[in-house]
PDB file of C-alpha atoms in Angstrom:
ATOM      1  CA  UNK A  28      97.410 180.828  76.588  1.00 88.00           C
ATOM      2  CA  UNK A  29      94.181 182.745  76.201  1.00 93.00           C
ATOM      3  CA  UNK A  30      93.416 184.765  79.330  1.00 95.00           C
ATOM      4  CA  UNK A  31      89.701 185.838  79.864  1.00 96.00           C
ATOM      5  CA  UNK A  32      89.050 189.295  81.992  1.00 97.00           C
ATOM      6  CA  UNK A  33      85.450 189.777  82.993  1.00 98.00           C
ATOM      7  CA  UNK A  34      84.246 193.151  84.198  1.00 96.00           C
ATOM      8  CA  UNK A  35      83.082 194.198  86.421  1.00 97.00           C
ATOM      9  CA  UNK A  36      83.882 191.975  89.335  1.00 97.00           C
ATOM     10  CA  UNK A  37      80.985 193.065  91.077  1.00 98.00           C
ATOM     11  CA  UNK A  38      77.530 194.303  89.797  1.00 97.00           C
ATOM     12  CA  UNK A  39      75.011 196.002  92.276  1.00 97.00           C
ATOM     13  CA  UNK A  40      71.132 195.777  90.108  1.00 96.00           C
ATOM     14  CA  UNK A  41      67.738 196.436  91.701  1.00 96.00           C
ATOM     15  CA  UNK A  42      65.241 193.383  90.671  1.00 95.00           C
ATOM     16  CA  UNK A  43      63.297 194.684  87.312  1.00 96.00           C
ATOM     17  CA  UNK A  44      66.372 196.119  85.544  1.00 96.00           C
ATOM     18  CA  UNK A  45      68.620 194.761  83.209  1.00 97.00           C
ATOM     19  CA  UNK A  46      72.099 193.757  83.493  1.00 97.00           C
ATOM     20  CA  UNK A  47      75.313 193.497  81.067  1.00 98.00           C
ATOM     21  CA  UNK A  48      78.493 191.627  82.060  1.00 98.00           C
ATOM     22  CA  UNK A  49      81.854 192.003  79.731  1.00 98.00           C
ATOM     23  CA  UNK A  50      84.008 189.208  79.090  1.00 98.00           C
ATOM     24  CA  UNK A  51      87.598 189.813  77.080  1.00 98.00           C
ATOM     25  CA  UNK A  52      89.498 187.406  75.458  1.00 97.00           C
ATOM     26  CA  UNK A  53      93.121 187.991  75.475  1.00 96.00           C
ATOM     27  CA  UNK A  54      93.271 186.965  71.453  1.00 96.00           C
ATOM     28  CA  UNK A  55      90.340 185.748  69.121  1.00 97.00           C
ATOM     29  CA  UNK A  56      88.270 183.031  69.938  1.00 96.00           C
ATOM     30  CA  UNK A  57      85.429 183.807  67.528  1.00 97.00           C
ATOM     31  CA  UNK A  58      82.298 182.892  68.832  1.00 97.00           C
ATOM     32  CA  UNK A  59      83.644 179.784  70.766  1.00 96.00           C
ATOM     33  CA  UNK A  60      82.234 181.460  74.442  1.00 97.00           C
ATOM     34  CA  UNK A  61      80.221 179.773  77.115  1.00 98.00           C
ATOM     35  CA  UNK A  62      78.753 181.813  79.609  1.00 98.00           C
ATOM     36  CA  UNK A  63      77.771 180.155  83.142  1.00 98.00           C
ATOM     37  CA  UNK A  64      75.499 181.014  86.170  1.00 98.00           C
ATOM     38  CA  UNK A  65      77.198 179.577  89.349  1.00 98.00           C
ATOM     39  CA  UNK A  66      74.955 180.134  92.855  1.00 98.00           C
ATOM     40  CA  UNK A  67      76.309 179.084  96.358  1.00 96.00           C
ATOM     41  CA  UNK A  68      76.622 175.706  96.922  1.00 96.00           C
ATOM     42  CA  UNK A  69      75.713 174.665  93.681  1.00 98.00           C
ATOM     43  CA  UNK A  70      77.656 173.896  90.049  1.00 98.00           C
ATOM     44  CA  UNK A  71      78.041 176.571  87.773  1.00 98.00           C
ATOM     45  CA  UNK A  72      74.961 175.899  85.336  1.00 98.00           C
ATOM     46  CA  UNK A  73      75.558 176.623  81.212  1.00 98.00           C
ATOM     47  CA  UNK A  74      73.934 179.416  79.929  1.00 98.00           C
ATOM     48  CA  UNK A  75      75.287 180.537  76.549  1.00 98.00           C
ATOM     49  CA  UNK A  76      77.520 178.524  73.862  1.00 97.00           C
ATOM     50  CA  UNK A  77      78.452 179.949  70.956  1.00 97.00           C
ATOM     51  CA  UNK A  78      78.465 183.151  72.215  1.00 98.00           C
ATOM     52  CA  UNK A  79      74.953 183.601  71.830  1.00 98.00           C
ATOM     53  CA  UNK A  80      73.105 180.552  71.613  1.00 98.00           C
ATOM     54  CA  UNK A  81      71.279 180.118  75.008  1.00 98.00           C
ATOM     55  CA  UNK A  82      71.336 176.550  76.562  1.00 97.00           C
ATOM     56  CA  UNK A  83      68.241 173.914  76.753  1.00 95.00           C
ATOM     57  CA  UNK A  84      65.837 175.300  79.283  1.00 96.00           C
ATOM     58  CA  UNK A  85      67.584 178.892  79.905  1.00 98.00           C
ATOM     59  CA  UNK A  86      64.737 182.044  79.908  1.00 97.00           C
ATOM     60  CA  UNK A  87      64.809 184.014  76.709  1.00 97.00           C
ATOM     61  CA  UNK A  88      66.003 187.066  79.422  1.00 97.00           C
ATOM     62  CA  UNK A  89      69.109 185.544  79.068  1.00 98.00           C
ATOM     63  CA  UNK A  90      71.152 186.723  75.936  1.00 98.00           C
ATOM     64  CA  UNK A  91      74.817 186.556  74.487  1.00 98.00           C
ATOM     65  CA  UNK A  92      76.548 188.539  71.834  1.00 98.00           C
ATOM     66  CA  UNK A  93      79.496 189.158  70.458  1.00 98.00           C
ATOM     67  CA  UNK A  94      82.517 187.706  68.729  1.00 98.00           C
ATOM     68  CA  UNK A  95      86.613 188.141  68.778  1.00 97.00           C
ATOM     69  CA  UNK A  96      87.419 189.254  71.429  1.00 98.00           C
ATOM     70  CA  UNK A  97      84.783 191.089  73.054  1.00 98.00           C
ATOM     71  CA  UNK A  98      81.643 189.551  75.165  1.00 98.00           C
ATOM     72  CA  UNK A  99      78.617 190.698  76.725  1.00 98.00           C
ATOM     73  CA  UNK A 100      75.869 188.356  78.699  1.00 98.00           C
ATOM     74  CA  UNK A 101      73.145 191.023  78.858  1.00 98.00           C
ATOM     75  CA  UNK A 102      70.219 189.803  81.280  1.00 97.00           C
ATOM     76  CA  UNK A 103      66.593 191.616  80.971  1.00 93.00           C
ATOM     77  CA  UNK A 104      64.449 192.338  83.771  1.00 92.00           C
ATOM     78  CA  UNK A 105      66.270 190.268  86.547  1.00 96.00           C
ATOM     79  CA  UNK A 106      64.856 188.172  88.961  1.00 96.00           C
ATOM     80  CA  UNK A 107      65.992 187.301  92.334  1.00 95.00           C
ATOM     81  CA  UNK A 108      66.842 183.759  90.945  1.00 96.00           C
ATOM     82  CA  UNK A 109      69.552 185.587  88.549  1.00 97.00           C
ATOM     83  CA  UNK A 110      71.366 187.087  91.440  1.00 96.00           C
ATOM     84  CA  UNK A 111      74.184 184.823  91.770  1.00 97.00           C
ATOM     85  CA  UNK A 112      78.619 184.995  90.199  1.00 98.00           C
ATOM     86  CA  UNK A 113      78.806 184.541  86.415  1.00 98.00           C
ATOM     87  CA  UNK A 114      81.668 183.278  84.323  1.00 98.00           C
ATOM     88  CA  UNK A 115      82.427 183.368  80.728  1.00 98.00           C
ATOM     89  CA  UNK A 116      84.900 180.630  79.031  1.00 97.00           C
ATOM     90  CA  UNK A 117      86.392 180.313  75.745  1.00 96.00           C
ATOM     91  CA  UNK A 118      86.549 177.230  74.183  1.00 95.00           C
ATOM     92  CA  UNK A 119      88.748 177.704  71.380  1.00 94.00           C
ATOM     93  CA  UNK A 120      91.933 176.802  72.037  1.00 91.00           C
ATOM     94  CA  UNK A 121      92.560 173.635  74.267  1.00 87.00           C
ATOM     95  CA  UNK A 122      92.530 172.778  77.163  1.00 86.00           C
ATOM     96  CA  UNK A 123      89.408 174.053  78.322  1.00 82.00           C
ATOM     97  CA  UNK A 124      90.773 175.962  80.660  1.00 80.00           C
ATOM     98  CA  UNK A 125      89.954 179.276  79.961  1.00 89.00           C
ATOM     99  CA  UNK A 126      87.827 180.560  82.459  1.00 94.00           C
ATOM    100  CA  UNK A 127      87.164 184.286  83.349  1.00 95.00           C
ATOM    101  CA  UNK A 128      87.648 185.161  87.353  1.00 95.00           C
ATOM    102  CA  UNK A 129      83.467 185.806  87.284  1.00 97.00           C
ATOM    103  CA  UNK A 130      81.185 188.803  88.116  1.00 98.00           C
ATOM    104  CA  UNK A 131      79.112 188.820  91.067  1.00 98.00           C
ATOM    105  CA  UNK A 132      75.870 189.723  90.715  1.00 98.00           C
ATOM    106  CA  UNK A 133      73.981 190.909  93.873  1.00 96.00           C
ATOM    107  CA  UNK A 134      71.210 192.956  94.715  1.00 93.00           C
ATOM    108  CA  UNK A 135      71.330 196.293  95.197  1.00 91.00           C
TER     109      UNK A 135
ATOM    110  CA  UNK B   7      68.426 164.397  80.867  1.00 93.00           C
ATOM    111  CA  UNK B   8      72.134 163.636  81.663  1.00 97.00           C
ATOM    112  CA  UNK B   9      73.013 163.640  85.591  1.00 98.00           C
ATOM    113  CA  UNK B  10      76.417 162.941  87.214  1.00 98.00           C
ATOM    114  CA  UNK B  11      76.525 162.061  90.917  1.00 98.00           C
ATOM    115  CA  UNK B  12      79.733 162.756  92.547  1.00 98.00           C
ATOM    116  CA  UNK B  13      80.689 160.298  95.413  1.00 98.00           C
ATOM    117  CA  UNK B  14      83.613 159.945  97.596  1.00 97.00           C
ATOM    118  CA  UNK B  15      85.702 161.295 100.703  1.00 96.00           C
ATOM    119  CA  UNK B  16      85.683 165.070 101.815  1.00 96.00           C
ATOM    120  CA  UNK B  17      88.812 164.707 104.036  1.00 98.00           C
ATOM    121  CA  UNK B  18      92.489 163.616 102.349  1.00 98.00           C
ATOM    122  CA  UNK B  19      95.625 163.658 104.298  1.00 98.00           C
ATOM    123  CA  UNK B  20      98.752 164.904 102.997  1.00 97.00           C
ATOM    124  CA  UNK B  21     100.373 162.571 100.575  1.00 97.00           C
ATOM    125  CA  UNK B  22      97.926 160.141 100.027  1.00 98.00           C
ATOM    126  CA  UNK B  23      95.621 159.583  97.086  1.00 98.00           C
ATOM    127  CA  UNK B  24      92.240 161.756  96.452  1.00 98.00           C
ATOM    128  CA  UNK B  25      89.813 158.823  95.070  1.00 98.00           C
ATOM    129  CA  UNK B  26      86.309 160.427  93.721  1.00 98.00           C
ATOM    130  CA  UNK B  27      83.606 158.814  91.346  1.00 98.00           C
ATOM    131  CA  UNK B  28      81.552 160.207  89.367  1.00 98.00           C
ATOM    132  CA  UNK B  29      78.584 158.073  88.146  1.00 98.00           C
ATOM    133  CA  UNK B  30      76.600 158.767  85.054  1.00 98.00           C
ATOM    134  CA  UNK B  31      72.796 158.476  83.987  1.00 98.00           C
ATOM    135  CA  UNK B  32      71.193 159.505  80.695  1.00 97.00           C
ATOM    136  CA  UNK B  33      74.283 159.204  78.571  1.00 97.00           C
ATOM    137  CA  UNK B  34      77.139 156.486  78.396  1.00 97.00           C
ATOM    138  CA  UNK B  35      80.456 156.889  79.301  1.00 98.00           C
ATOM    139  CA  UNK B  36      81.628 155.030  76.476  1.00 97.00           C
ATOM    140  CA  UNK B  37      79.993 157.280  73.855  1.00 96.00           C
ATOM    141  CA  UNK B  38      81.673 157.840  71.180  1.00 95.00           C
ATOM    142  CA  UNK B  39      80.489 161.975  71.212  1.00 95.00           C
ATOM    143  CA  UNK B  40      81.001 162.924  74.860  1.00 96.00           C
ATOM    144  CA  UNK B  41      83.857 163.378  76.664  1.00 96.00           C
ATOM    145  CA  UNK B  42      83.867 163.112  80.926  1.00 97.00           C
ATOM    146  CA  UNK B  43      85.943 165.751  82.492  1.00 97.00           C
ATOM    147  CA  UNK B  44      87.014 166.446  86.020  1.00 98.00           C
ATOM    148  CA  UNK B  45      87.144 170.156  86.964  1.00 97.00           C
ATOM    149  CA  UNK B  46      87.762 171.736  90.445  1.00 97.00           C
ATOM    150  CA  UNK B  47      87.404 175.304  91.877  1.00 97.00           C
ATOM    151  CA  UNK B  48      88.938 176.756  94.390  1.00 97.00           C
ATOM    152  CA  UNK B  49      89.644 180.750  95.807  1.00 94.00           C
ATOM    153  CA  UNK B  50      93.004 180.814  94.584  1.00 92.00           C
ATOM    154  CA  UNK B  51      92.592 178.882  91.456  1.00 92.00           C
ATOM    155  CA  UNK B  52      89.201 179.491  90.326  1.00 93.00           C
ATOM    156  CA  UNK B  53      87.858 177.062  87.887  1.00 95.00           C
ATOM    157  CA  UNK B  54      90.427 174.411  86.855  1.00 94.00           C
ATOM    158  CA  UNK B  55      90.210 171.703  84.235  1.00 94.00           C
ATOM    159  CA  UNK B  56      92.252 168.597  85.542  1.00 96.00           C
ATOM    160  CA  UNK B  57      91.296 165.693  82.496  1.00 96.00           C
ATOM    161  CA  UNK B  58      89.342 164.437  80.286  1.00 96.00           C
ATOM    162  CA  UNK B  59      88.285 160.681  79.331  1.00 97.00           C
ATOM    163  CA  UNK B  60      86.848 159.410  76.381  1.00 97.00           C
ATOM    164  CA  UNK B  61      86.241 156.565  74.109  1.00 97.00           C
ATOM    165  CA  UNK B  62      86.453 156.845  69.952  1.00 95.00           C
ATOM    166  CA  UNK B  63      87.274 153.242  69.315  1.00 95.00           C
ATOM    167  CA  UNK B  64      89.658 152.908  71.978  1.00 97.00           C
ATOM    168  CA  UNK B  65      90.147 154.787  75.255  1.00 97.00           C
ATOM    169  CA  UNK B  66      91.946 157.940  76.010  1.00 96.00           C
ATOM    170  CA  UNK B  67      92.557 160.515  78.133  1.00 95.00           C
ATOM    171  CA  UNK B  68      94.216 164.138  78.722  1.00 93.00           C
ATOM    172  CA  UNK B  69      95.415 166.460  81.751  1.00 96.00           C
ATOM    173  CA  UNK B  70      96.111 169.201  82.804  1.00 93.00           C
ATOM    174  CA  UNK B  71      99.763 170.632  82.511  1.00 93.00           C
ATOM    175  CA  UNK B  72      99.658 171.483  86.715  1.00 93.00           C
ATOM    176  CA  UNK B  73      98.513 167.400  87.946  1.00 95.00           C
ATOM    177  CA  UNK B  74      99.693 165.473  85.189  1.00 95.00           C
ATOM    178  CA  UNK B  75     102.683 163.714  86.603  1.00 96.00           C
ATOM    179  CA  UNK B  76     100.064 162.868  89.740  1.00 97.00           C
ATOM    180  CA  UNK B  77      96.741 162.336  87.980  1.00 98.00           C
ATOM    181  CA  UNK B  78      94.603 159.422  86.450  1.00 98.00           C
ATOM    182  CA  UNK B  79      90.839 159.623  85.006  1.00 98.00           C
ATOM    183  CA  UNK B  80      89.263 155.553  84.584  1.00 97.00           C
ATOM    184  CA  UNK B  81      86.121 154.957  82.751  1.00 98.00           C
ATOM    185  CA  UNK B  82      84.389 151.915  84.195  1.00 98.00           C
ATOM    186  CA  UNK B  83      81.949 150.389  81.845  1.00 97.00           C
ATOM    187  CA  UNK B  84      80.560 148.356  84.251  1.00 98.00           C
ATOM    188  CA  UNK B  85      79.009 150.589  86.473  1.00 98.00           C
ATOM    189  CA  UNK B  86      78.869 153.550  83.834  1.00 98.00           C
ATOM    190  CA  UNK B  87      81.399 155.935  85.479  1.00 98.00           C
ATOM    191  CA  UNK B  88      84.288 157.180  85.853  1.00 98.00           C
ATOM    192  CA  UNK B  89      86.981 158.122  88.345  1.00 98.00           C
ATOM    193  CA  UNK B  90      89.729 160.714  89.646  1.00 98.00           C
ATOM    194  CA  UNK B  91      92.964 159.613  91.511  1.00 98.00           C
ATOM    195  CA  UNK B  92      95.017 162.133  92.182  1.00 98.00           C
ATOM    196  CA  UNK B  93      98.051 161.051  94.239  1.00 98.00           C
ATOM    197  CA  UNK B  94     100.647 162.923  96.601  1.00 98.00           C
ATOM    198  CA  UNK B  95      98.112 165.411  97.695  1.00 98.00           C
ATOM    199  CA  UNK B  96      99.037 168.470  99.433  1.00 97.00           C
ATOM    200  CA  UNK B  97      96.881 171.579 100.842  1.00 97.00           C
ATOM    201  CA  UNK B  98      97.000 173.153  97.899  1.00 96.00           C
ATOM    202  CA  UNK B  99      94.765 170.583  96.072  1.00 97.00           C
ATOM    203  CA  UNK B 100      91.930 171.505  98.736  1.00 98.00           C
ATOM    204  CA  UNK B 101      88.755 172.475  96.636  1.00 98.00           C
ATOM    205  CA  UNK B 102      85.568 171.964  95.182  1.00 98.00           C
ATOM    206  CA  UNK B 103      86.004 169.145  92.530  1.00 98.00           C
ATOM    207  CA  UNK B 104      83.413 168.550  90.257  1.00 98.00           C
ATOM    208  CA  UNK B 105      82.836 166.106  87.319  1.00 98.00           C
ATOM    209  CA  UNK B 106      81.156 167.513  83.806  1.00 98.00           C
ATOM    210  CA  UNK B 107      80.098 166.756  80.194  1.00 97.00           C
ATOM    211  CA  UNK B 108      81.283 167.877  76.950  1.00 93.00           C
ATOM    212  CA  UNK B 109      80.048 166.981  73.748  1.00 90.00           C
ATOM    213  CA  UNK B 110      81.125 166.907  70.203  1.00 89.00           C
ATOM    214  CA  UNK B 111      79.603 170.516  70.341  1.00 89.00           C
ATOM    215  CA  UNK B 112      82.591 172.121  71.598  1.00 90.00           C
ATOM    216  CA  UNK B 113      84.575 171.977  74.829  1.00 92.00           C
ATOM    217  CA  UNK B 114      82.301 173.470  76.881  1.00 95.00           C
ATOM    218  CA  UNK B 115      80.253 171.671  79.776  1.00 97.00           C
ATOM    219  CA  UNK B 116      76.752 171.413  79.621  1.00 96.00           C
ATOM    220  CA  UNK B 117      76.048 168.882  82.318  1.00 98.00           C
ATOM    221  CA  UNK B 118      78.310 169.082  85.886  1.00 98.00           C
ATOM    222  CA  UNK B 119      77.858 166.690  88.964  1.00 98.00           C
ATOM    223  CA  UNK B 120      77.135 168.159  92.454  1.00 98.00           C
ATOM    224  CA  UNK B 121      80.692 168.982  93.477  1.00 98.00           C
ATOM    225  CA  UNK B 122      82.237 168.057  96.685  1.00 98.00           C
ATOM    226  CA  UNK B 123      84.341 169.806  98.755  1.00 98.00           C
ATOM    227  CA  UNK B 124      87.908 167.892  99.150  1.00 98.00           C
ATOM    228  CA  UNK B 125      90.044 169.331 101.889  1.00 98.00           C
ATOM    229  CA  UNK B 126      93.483 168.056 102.012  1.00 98.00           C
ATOM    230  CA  UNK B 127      94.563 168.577 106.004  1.00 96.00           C
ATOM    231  CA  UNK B 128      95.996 165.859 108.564  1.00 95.00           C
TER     232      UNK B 128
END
């Protein structure tokens, strides 16, 4: 079983500055990483596949890297719509499963 | 553009069955790329994958290792949609449930229905 850490559980960002959130895959999973934007009330919403390809209709603010083991979802000048609990997955091994425990983004 | 509407009870008592349906436009639940999942989300769970249907040629269908022996995912072709029975509920299965797409791109969800909130209480 692949476990998935994301850090830091909470993030405190002013509007206008940038953002990075870690994911960590226990082993490798290559580039086979979905990252997704989850706001109350509301499905979490795909962002990222393939570590760094960003999903139909997701701002070019939005941006994934990285590979193996190690993750970042780095977001650019946020907006208040960004402030919201983000979760990585790794799709590598089955079942899809593998979620991170999510990093809440709020305002500081 | 694919949407799933979720419909069915909010309020299960303990032992029975937890019916939900999960009805699909812009895509066919018999494609032969796509695969119709049933995830829930809860405090002490987080995000959970529960099964998977899909049809290449004939029908099949997955779960997860913690509901199998109480779980069942139906395509219905008819009405383009699909279902979740989970039987012998308990207040532990209280949570979020949502239905979601994969595709032959990788088993990762791109489309998700609205979720609804299934509490399990007498």
């Amino acid at each position: 079983e692949i476990v998935m850490t994301q850090s830091p559980a909470t993030l405190s960002v002013s509007p206008g500055e940038g953002a990075t959130l870690s994911c960590r895959a226990s082993q490798s999973v290559n580039t086979n990483l979905a990252w997704y934007q989850q706001k109350p009330g509301q499905p979490p919403r795909l962002l990222i596949y393939g570590a760094s390809t960003r999903a139909t209709g997701i701002p070019a603010r939005f941006s994934g890297s990285g590979s193996g083991t190690e993750f970042t979802l780095t977001i650019s000048s946020l907006q208040s719509e960004d402030f919201a609990v983000y979760y990585c997955q790794q799709y590598k091994t089955w079942p899809p499963d593998s979620f991170g425990q999510g990093t809440k983004l709020e305002i500081k | 553009q694919v949407q799933l509407q979720q419909s069915g009870p909010g309020l299960v008592q303990p032992s029975q069955t937890l019916s939900l349906t999960c009805a699909i436009s812009g895509d066919s639940v018999s494609s032969n790329s796509a695969a119709w999942n049933w995830i829930r989300q809860s405090p002490s769970r987080g995000l959970e994958w529960l099964g998977r249907t899909y049809y290449r040629s004939k029908w099949y269908g997955d779960y997860g290792a913690s509901v199998r022996s109480r779980i069942a995912i139906n395509p219905d072709t008819s009405k383009n949609q699909f279902s979740l029975h989970l039987s012998s509920v308990s207040p532990e299965d209280t949570a979020v449930y949502y239905c979601a797409r994969y595709t032959s791109s990788g088993w990762f969800f791109d489309f998700w229905g609205q979720g609804i909130l299934v509490t399990v209480s007498s």
